[in-house]
mmCIF file of C-alpha atoms in Angstrom:
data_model
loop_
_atom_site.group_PDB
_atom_site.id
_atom_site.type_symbol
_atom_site.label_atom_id
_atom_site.label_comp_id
_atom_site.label_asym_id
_atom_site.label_seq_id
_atom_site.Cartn_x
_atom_site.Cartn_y
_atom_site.Cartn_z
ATOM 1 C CA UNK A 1 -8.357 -37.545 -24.248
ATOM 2 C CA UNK A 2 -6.952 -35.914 -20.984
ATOM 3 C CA UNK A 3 -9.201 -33.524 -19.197
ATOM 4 C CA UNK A 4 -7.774 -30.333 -17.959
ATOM 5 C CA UNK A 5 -7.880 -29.063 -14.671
ATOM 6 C CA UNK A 6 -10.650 -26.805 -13.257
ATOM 7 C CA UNK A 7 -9.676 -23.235 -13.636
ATOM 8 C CA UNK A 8 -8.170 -21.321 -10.732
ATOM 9 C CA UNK A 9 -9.581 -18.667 -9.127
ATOM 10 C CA UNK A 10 -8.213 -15.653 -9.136
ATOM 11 C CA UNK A 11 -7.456 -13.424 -6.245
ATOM 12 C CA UNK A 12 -9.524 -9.891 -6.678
ATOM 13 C CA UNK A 13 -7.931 -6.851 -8.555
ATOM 14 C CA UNK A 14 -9.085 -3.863 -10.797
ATOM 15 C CA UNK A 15 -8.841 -4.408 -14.243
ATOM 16 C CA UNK A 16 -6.672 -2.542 -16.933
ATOM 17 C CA UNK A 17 -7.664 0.021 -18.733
ATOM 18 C CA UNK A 18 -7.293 1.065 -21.975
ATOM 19 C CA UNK A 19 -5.384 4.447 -21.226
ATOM 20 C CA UNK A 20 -3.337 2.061 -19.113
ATOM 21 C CA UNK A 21 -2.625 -0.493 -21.697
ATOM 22 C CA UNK A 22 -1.374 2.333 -23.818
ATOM 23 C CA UNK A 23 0.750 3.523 -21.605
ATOM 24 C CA UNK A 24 2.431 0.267 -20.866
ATOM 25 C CA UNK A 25 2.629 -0.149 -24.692
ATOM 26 C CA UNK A 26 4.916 2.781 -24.750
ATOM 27 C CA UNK A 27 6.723 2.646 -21.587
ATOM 28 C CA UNK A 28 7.684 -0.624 -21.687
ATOM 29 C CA UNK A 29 9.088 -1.781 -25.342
ATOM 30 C CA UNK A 30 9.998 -5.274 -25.209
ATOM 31 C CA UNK A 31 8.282 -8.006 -27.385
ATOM 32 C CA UNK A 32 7.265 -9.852 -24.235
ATOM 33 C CA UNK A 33 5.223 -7.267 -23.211
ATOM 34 C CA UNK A 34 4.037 -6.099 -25.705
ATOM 35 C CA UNK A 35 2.627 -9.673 -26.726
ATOM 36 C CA UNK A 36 0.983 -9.672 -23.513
ATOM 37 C CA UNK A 37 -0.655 -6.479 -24.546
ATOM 38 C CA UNK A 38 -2.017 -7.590 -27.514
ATOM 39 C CA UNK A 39 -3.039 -10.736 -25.703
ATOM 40 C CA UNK A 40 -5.461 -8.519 -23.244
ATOM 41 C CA UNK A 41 -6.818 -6.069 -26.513
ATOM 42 C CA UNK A 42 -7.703 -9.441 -28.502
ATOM 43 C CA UNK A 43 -9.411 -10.917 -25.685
ATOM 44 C CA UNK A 44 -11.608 -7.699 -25.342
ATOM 45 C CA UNK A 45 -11.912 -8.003 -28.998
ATOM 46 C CA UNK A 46 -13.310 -11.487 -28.750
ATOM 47 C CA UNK A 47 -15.495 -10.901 -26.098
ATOM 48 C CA UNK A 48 -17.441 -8.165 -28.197
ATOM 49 C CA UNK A 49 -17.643 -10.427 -30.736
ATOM 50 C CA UNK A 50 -18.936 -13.413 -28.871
ATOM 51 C CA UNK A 51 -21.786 -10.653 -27.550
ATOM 52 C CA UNK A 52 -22.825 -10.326 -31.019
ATOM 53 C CA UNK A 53 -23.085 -13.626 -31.862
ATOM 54 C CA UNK A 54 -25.102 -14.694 -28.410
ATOM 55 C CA UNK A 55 -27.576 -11.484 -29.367
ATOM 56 C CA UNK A 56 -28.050 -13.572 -33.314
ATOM 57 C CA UNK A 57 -27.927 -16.925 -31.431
ATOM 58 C CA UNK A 58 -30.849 -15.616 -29.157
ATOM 59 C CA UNK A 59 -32.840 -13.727 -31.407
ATOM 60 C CA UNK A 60 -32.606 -16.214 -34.124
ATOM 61 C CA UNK A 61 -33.656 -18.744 -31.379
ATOM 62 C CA UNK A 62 -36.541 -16.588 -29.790
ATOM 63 C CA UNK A 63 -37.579 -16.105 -33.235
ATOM 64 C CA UNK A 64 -37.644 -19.914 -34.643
ATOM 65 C CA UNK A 65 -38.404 -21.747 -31.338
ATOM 66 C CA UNK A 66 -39.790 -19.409 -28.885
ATOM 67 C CA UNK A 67 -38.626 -18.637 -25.168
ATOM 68 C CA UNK A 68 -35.169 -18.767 -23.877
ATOM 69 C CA UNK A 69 -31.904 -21.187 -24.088
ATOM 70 C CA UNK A 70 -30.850 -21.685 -20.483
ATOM 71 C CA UNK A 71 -27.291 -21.977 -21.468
ATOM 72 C CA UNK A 72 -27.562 -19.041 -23.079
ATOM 73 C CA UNK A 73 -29.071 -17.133 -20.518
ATOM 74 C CA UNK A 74 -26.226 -18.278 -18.293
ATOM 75 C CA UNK A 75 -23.505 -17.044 -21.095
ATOM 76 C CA UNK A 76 -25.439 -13.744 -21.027
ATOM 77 C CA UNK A 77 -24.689 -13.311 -17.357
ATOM 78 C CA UNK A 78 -21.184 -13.841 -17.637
ATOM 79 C CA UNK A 79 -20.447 -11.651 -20.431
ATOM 80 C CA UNK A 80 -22.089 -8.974 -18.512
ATOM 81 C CA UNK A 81 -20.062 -9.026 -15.707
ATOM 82 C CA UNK A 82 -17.293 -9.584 -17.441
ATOM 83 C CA UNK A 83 -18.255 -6.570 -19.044
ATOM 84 C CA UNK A 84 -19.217 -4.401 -16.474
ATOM 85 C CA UNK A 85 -15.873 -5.297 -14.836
ATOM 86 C CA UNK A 86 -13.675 -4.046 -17.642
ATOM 87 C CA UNK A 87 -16.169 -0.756 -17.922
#
């Protein structure tokens, strides 16, 4: 099995927002971009849904076991500023 590559890091920039994603959707037709579009909207989508499943993982966890996963602590952190980035 070949490993991939570490991601890359990306250089800083302000995130799109929905209003903007709209716009594009109208002002620029073409089924390239328009994929990409969807692309963005379906990774926000996902995202909210992976939040509700780490809030059942954890409380079901917290519940049964007691304490705190690590890992999931850790997941916690990035979905927050993931999310806090995209407002």
């Amino acid at each position: 099995m070949a490993r991939s590559s570490p991601p890359s890091t990306l250089p800083p920039f302000e995130p799109v927002t929905l209003t903007e994603l709209r716009t594009f959707w109208m002002r620029y037709p073409n089924n390239d971009t328009r994929r990409l579009i969807l692309e963005v909207q379906r990774y926000r989508t996902k995202l909210r849904e992976i939040d509700r499943l780490y809030q059942a993982t954890q409380t079901a966890w917290h519940d049964n076991v007691g304490g705190e996963l690590v890992a999931l602590n850790w997941l916690r952190s990035v979905m927050f500023e993931e999310k806090f980035r995209v407002g």
